[in-house]
mmCIF file of N, CA and C in Angstrom:
data_model
loop_
_atom_site.group_PDB
_atom_site.id
_atom_site.type_symbol
_atom_site.label_atom_id
_atom_site.label_comp_id
_atom_site.label_asym_id
_atom_site.label_seq_id
_atom_site.Cartn_x
_atom_site.Cartn_y
_atom_site.Cartn_z
ATOM 1 N N ASN A 1 -0.177 -0.935 13.145
ATOM 2 C CA ASN A 1 0.363 0.446 12.923
ATOM 3 C C ASN A 1 0.007 0.905 11.465
ATOM 4 N N ALA A 2 0.212 2.153 11.238
ATOM 5 C CA ALA A 2 -0.207 2.757 9.931
ATOM 6 C C ALA A 2 0.524 2.057 8.747
ATOM 7 N N ALA A 3 1.830 1.863 8.881
ATOM 8 C CA ALA A 3 2.569 1.193 7.843
ATOM 9 C C ALA A 3 1.970 -0.199 7.479
ATOM 10 N N GLN A 4 1.652 -0.975 8.469
ATOM 11 C CA GLN A 4 1.104 -2.260 8.261
ATOM 12 C C GLN A 4 -0.266 -2.212 7.611
ATOM 13 N N ILE A 5 -1.163 -1.323 8.117
ATOM 14 C CA ILE A 5 -2.443 -1.100 7.503
ATOM 15 C C ILE A 5 -2.335 -0.749 5.996
ATOM 16 N N ILE A 6 -1.496 0.195 5.641
ATOM 17 C CA ILE A 6 -1.355 0.604 4.234
ATOM 18 C C ILE A 6 -0.742 -0.517 3.408
ATOM 19 N N ALA A 7 0.247 -1.159 3.925
ATOM 20 C CA ALA A 7 0.894 -2.280 3.159
ATOM 21 C C ALA A 7 -0.096 -3.398 2.921
ATOM 22 N N CYS A 8 -0.919 -3.731 3.843
ATOM 23 C CA CYS A 8 -1.983 -4.747 3.650
ATOM 24 C C CYS A 8 -2.991 -4.271 2.654
ATOM 25 N N PHE A 9 -3.423 -3.004 2.731
ATOM 26 C CA PHE A 9 -4.298 -2.486 1.787
ATOM 27 C C PHE A 9 -3.836 -2.509 0.287
ATOM 28 N N LEU A 10 -2.491 -2.147 0.150
ATOM 29 C CA LEU A 10 -1.903 -2.179 -1.142
ATOM 30 C C LEU A 10 -1.770 -3.627 -1.738
ATOM 31 N N GLN A 11 -1.445 -4.555 -0.855
ATOM 32 C CA GLN A 11 -1.404 -5.911 -1.290
ATOM 33 C C GLN A 11 -2.803 -6.345 -1.665
ATOM 34 N N HIS A 12 -3.799 -6.030 -0.973
ATOM 35 C CA HIS A 12 -5.193 -6.383 -1.231
ATOM 36 C C HIS A 12 -5.618 -5.789 -2.541
ATOM 37 N N LEU A 13 -5.285 -4.508 -2.760
ATOM 38 C CA LEU A 13 -5.628 -3.841 -4.036
ATOM 39 C C LEU A 13 -5.018 -4.698 -5.200
ATOM 40 N N CYS A 14 -3.755 -5.045 -5.058
ATOM 41 C CA CYS A 14 -2.919 -5.736 -6.094
ATOM 42 C C CYS A 14 -3.706 -7.016 -6.429
ATOM 43 N N VAL A 15 -4.069 -7.730 -5.415
ATOM 44 C CA VAL A 15 -4.717 -9.093 -5.611
ATOM 45 C C VAL A 15 -6.086 -8.952 -6.201
ATOM 46 N N THR A 16 -6.884 -8.159 -5.621
ATOM 47 C CA THR A 16 -8.338 -8.002 -6.029
ATOM 48 C C THR A 16 -8.501 -7.444 -7.375
ATOM 49 N N HIS A 17 -7.602 -6.548 -7.770
ATOM 50 C CA HIS A 17 -7.616 -5.921 -9.120
ATOM 51 C C HIS A 17 -6.814 -6.674 -10.123
ATOM 52 N N GLY A 18 -6.046 -7.581 -9.787
ATOM 53 C CA GLY A 18 -5.178 -8.301 -10.614
ATOM 54 C C GLY A 18 -3.983 -7.475 -11.163
ATOM 55 N N PHE A 19 -3.572 -6.548 -10.337
ATOM 56 C CA PHE A 19 -2.468 -5.699 -10.773
ATOM 57 C C PHE A 19 -1.096 -6.475 -10.704
ATOM 58 N N ASP A 20 -0.177 -6.015 -11.497
ATOM 59 C CA ASP A 20 1.159 -6.483 -11.516
ATOM 60 C C ASP A 20 1.867 -5.884 -10.251
ATOM 61 N N PRO A 21 2.333 -6.744 -9.402
ATOM 62 C CA PRO A 21 3.003 -6.180 -8.225
ATOM 63 C C PRO A 21 4.317 -5.430 -8.433
ATOM 64 N N ARG A 22 4.858 -5.656 -9.665
ATOM 65 C CA ARG A 22 6.136 -4.866 -10.015
ATOM 66 C C ARG A 22 5.799 -3.484 -10.318
ATOM 67 N N GLY A 23 4.502 -3.210 -10.562
ATOM 68 C CA GLY A 23 4.178 -1.756 -10.811
ATOM 69 C C GLY A 23 2.693 -1.624 -11.209
ATOM 70 N N PHE A 24 2.034 -0.755 -10.448
ATOM 71 C CA PHE A 24 0.579 -0.505 -10.920
ATOM 72 C C PHE A 24 0.315 0.911 -10.399
ATOM 73 N N THR A 25 -0.784 1.503 -11.001
ATOM 74 C CA THR A 25 -1.249 2.776 -10.612
ATOM 75 C C THR A 25 -2.430 2.681 -9.649
ATOM 76 N N LEU A 26 -2.378 3.438 -8.624
ATOM 77 C CA LEU A 26 -3.467 3.503 -7.645
ATOM 78 C C LEU A 26 -4.799 3.806 -8.330
ATOM 79 N N PRO A 27 -5.802 2.996 -8.107
ATOM 80 C CA PRO A 27 -7.008 3.328 -8.761
ATOM 81 C C PRO A 27 -7.972 4.354 -8.041
ATOM 82 N N TYR A 28 -7.474 4.789 -6.822
ATOM 83 C CA TYR A 28 -8.162 5.784 -6.089
ATOM 84 C C TYR A 28 -7.150 6.876 -5.691
ATOM 85 N N THR A 29 -7.713 8.005 -5.243
ATOM 86 C CA THR A 29 -6.884 9.116 -4.806
ATOM 87 C C THR A 29 -6.388 8.741 -3.408
ATOM 88 N N LYS A 30 -5.253 9.350 -3.036
ATOM 89 C CA LYS A 30 -4.700 9.027 -1.660
ATOM 90 C C LYS A 30 -5.479 9.482 -0.629
ATOM 91 N N SER A 31 -6.298 10.599 -0.842
ATOM 92 C CA SER A 31 -7.204 11.131 0.300
ATOM 93 C C SER A 31 -8.315 10.002 0.412
ATOM 94 N N LEU A 32 -8.742 9.459 -0.627
ATOM 95 C CA LEU A 32 -9.870 8.468 -0.531
ATOM 96 C C LEU A 32 -9.343 7.244 0.196
ATOM 97 N N ILE A 33 -8.184 6.774 -0.166
ATOM 98 C CA ILE A 33 -7.596 5.708 0.514
ATOM 99 C C ILE A 33 -7.365 5.943 2.002
ATOM 100 N N ALA A 34 -6.808 7.072 2.344
ATOM 101 C CA ALA A 34 -6.598 7.409 3.780
ATOM 102 C C ALA A 34 -7.932 7.456 4.427
ATOM 103 N N SER A 35 -8.952 8.060 3.931
ATOM 104 C CA SER A 35 -10.251 8.040 4.531
ATOM 105 C C SER A 35 -10.827 6.677 4.815
ATOM 106 N N ARG A 36 -10.690 5.795 3.753
ATOM 107 C CA ARG A 36 -11.142 4.390 3.837
ATOM 108 C C ARG A 36 -10.422 3.671 4.956
ATOM 109 N N LEU A 37 -9.143 3.990 5.174
ATOM 110 C CA LEU A 37 -8.303 3.283 6.176
ATOM 111 C C LEU A 37 -8.421 4.000 7.582
ATOM 112 N N GLY A 38 -9.286 4.989 7.593
ATOM 113 C CA GLY A 38 -9.533 5.693 8.917
ATOM 114 C C GLY A 38 -8.403 6.451 9.423
ATOM 115 N N MET A 39 -7.613 7.179 8.456
ATOM 116 C CA MET A 39 -6.542 8.000 8.913
ATOM 117 C C MET A 39 -6.516 9.317 8.162
ATOM 118 N N GLU A 40 -5.820 10.299 8.731
ATOM 119 C CA GLU A 40 -5.750 11.538 8.069
ATOM 120 C C GLU A 40 -4.828 11.447 6.848
ATOM 121 N N LEU A 41 -5.049 12.339 5.866
ATOM 122 C CA LEU A 41 -4.208 12.306 4.677
ATOM 123 C C LEU A 41 -2.713 12.493 5.065
ATOM 124 N N GLU A 42 -2.534 13.444 5.952
ATOM 125 C CA GLU A 42 -1.108 13.703 6.326
ATOM 126 C C GLU A 42 -0.486 12.517 6.951
ATOM 127 N N SER A 43 -1.113 11.789 7.817
ATOM 128 C CA SER A 43 -0.595 10.535 8.436
ATOM 129 C C SER A 43 -0.305 9.541 7.371
ATOM 130 N N PHE A 44 -1.218 9.393 6.378
ATOM 131 C CA PHE A 44 -1.035 8.477 5.258
ATOM 132 C C PHE A 44 0.198 8.859 4.527
ATOM 133 N N SER A 45 0.341 10.098 4.078
ATOM 134 C CA SER A 45 1.408 10.518 3.313
ATOM 135 C C SER A 45 2.758 10.401 4.038
ATOM 136 N N ARG A 46 2.829 10.634 5.372
ATOM 137 C CA ARG A 46 4.072 10.557 6.230
ATOM 138 C C ARG A 46 4.507 9.053 6.203
ATOM 139 N N THR A 47 3.550 8.159 6.135
ATOM 140 C CA THR A 47 3.875 6.738 6.320
ATOM 141 C C THR A 47 4.402 6.068 4.995
ATOM 142 N N LEU A 48 4.044 6.674 3.857
ATOM 143 C CA LEU A 48 4.434 6.110 2.621
ATOM 144 C C LEU A 48 5.882 5.873 2.446
ATOM 145 N N PRO A 49 6.758 6.866 2.852
ATOM 146 C CA PRO A 49 8.267 6.648 2.657
ATOM 147 C C PRO A 49 8.733 5.455 3.599
ATOM 148 N N LYS A 50 8.083 5.276 4.741
ATOM 149 C CA LYS A 50 8.407 4.092 5.545
ATOM 150 C C LYS A 50 8.204 2.709 4.930
ATOM 151 N N LEU A 51 7.312 2.682 3.957
ATOM 152 C CA LEU A 51 7.045 1.450 3.291
ATOM 153 C C LEU A 51 8.243 0.871 2.399
ATOM 154 N N ARG A 52 9.107 1.882 1.978
ATOM 155 C CA ARG A 52 10.251 1.572 1.175
ATOM 156 C C ARG A 52 11.114 0.486 1.850
ATOM 157 N N ASP A 53 11.247 0.557 3.212
ATOM 158 C CA ASP A 53 12.116 -0.452 3.855
ATOM 159 C C ASP A 53 11.413 -1.780 3.873
ATOM 160 N N LEU A 54 10.108 -1.711 3.696
ATOM 161 C CA LEU A 54 9.360 -3.016 3.759
ATOM 162 C C LEU A 54 9.085 -3.655 2.394
ATOM 163 N N GLY A 55 9.779 -3.092 1.301
ATOM 164 C CA GLY A 55 9.678 -3.614 0.032
ATOM 165 C C GLY A 55 8.580 -3.123 -0.852
ATOM 166 N N ILE A 56 7.987 -1.863 -0.439
ATOM 167 C CA ILE A 56 6.932 -1.268 -1.224
ATOM 168 C C ILE A 56 7.328 0.175 -1.544
ATOM 169 N N LEU A 57 7.426 0.540 -2.868
ATOM 170 C CA LEU A 57 7.744 1.873 -3.252
ATOM 171 C C LEU A 57 6.512 2.542 -3.789
ATOM 172 N N VAL A 58 6.273 3.667 -3.283
ATOM 173 C CA VAL A 58 5.159 4.489 -3.674
ATOM 174 C C VAL A 58 5.626 5.899 -4.166
ATOM 175 N N LYS A 59 5.495 6.178 -5.447
ATOM 176 C CA LYS A 59 5.940 7.462 -6.082
ATOM 177 C C LYS A 59 4.679 8.060 -6.790
ATOM 178 N N GLY A 60 4.199 9.112 -6.165
ATOM 179 C CA GLY A 60 2.940 9.628 -6.729
ATOM 180 C C GLY A 60 1.865 8.594 -6.625
ATOM 181 N N LYS A 61 1.198 8.281 -7.847
ATOM 182 C CA LYS A 61 0.201 7.281 -7.886
ATOM 183 C C LYS A 61 0.717 5.941 -8.237
ATOM 184 N N GLU A 62 2.035 5.761 -8.439
ATOM 185 C CA GLU A 62 2.609 4.599 -8.839
ATOM 186 C C GLU A 62 3.140 3.776 -7.684
ATOM 187 N N VAL A 63 2.739 2.485 -7.656
ATOM 188 C CA VAL A 63 3.172 1.579 -6.497
ATOM 189 C C VAL A 63 3.857 0.363 -7.144
ATOM 190 N N SER A 64 5.031 -0.018 -6.540
ATOM 191 C CA SER A 64 5.619 -1.189 -6.928
ATOM 192 C C SER A 64 6.146 -1.959 -5.674
ATOM 193 N N PHE A 65 5.949 -3.267 -5.778
ATOM 194 C CA PHE A 65 6.476 -4.097 -4.714
ATOM 195 C C PHE A 65 7.937 -4.529 -5.113
ATOM 196 N N THR A 66 8.951 -3.971 -4.479
ATOM 197 C CA THR A 66 10.321 -4.200 -4.759
ATOM 198 C C THR A 66 10.823 -5.432 -4.116
ATOM 199 N N ASP A 67 10.209 -5.841 -2.972
ATOM 200 C CA ASP A 67 10.570 -7.055 -2.250
ATOM 201 C C ASP A 67 9.229 -7.659 -1.674
ATOM 202 N N ILE A 68 8.655 -8.490 -2.534
ATOM 203 C CA ILE A 68 7.283 -9.076 -2.170
ATOM 204 C C ILE A 68 7.401 -9.916 -0.945
ATOM 205 N N ASN A 69 8.397 -10.598 -0.753
ATOM 206 C CA ASN A 69 8.612 -11.514 0.496
ATOM 207 C C ASN A 69 8.633 -10.661 1.744
ATOM 208 N N SER A 70 9.369 -9.592 1.673
ATOM 209 C CA SER A 70 9.468 -8.682 2.812
ATOM 210 C C SER A 70 8.134 -8.066 3.138
ATOM 211 N N ALA A 71 7.380 -7.659 2.023
ATOM 212 C CA ALA A 71 6.103 -6.999 2.241
ATOM 213 C C ALA A 71 5.100 -7.998 2.793
ATOM 214 N N GLN A 72 5.064 -9.246 2.252
ATOM 215 C CA GLN A 72 4.152 -10.296 2.791
ATOM 216 C C GLN A 72 4.449 -10.593 4.233
ATOM 217 N N ALA A 73 5.726 -10.701 4.601
ATOM 218 C CA ALA A 73 6.107 -11.020 5.977
ATOM 219 C C ALA A 73 5.654 -9.949 6.945
ATOM 220 N N PHE A 74 5.638 -8.705 6.469
ATOM 221 C CA PHE A 74 5.217 -7.607 7.319
ATOM 222 C C PHE A 74 3.664 -7.565 7.506
ATOM 223 N N CYS A 75 2.906 -7.979 6.604
ATOM 224 C CA CYS A 75 1.501 -7.821 6.649
ATOM 225 C C CYS A 75 0.897 -8.870 7.681
ATOM 226 N N CYS A 76 -0.259 -8.516 8.141
ATOM 227 C CA CYS A 76 -0.827 -9.284 9.245
ATOM 228 C C CYS A 76 -1.314 -10.639 8.833
ATOM 229 N N GLY A 77 -1.602 -10.958 7.544
ATOM 230 C CA GLY A 77 -2.091 -12.224 7.175
ATOM 231 C C GLY A 77 -3.594 -12.413 7.335
ATOM 232 N N HIS A 78 -4.374 -11.495 7.760
ATOM 233 C CA HIS A 78 -5.806 -11.576 8.073
ATOM 234 C C HIS A 78 -6.659 -11.133 6.863
ATOM 235 N N CYS A 79 -5.993 -10.616 5.861
ATOM 236 C CA CYS A 79 -6.802 -10.231 4.697
ATOM 237 C C CYS A 79 -6.842 -11.291 3.611
ATOM 238 N N SER A 80 -7.393 -11.089 2.452
ATOM 239 C CA SER A 80 -7.574 -12.079 1.435
ATOM 240 C C SER A 80 -6.243 -12.389 0.683
ATOM 241 N N VAL A 81 -5.157 -11.571 0.913
ATOM 242 C CA VAL A 81 -3.900 -11.878 0.307
ATOM 243 C C VAL A 81 -3.292 -13.119 0.871
#
């Protein structure tokens, strides 16, 4: 689902760029991320608040993993994370 796809992407970004999971700035625009993930910007934006329950907080361009264990458990495990 969209929440899982976005959560996996954010974790992947964090690992590949060496970002601090407690807080980092998105290196791309949300429209570019949505396009890369194959979804409309509106769908991407509607999904971001749902990530809060999964331990990922997104405010503007700022991302923080508030519960890394919950976020990792939700992701599929098929990416490099």
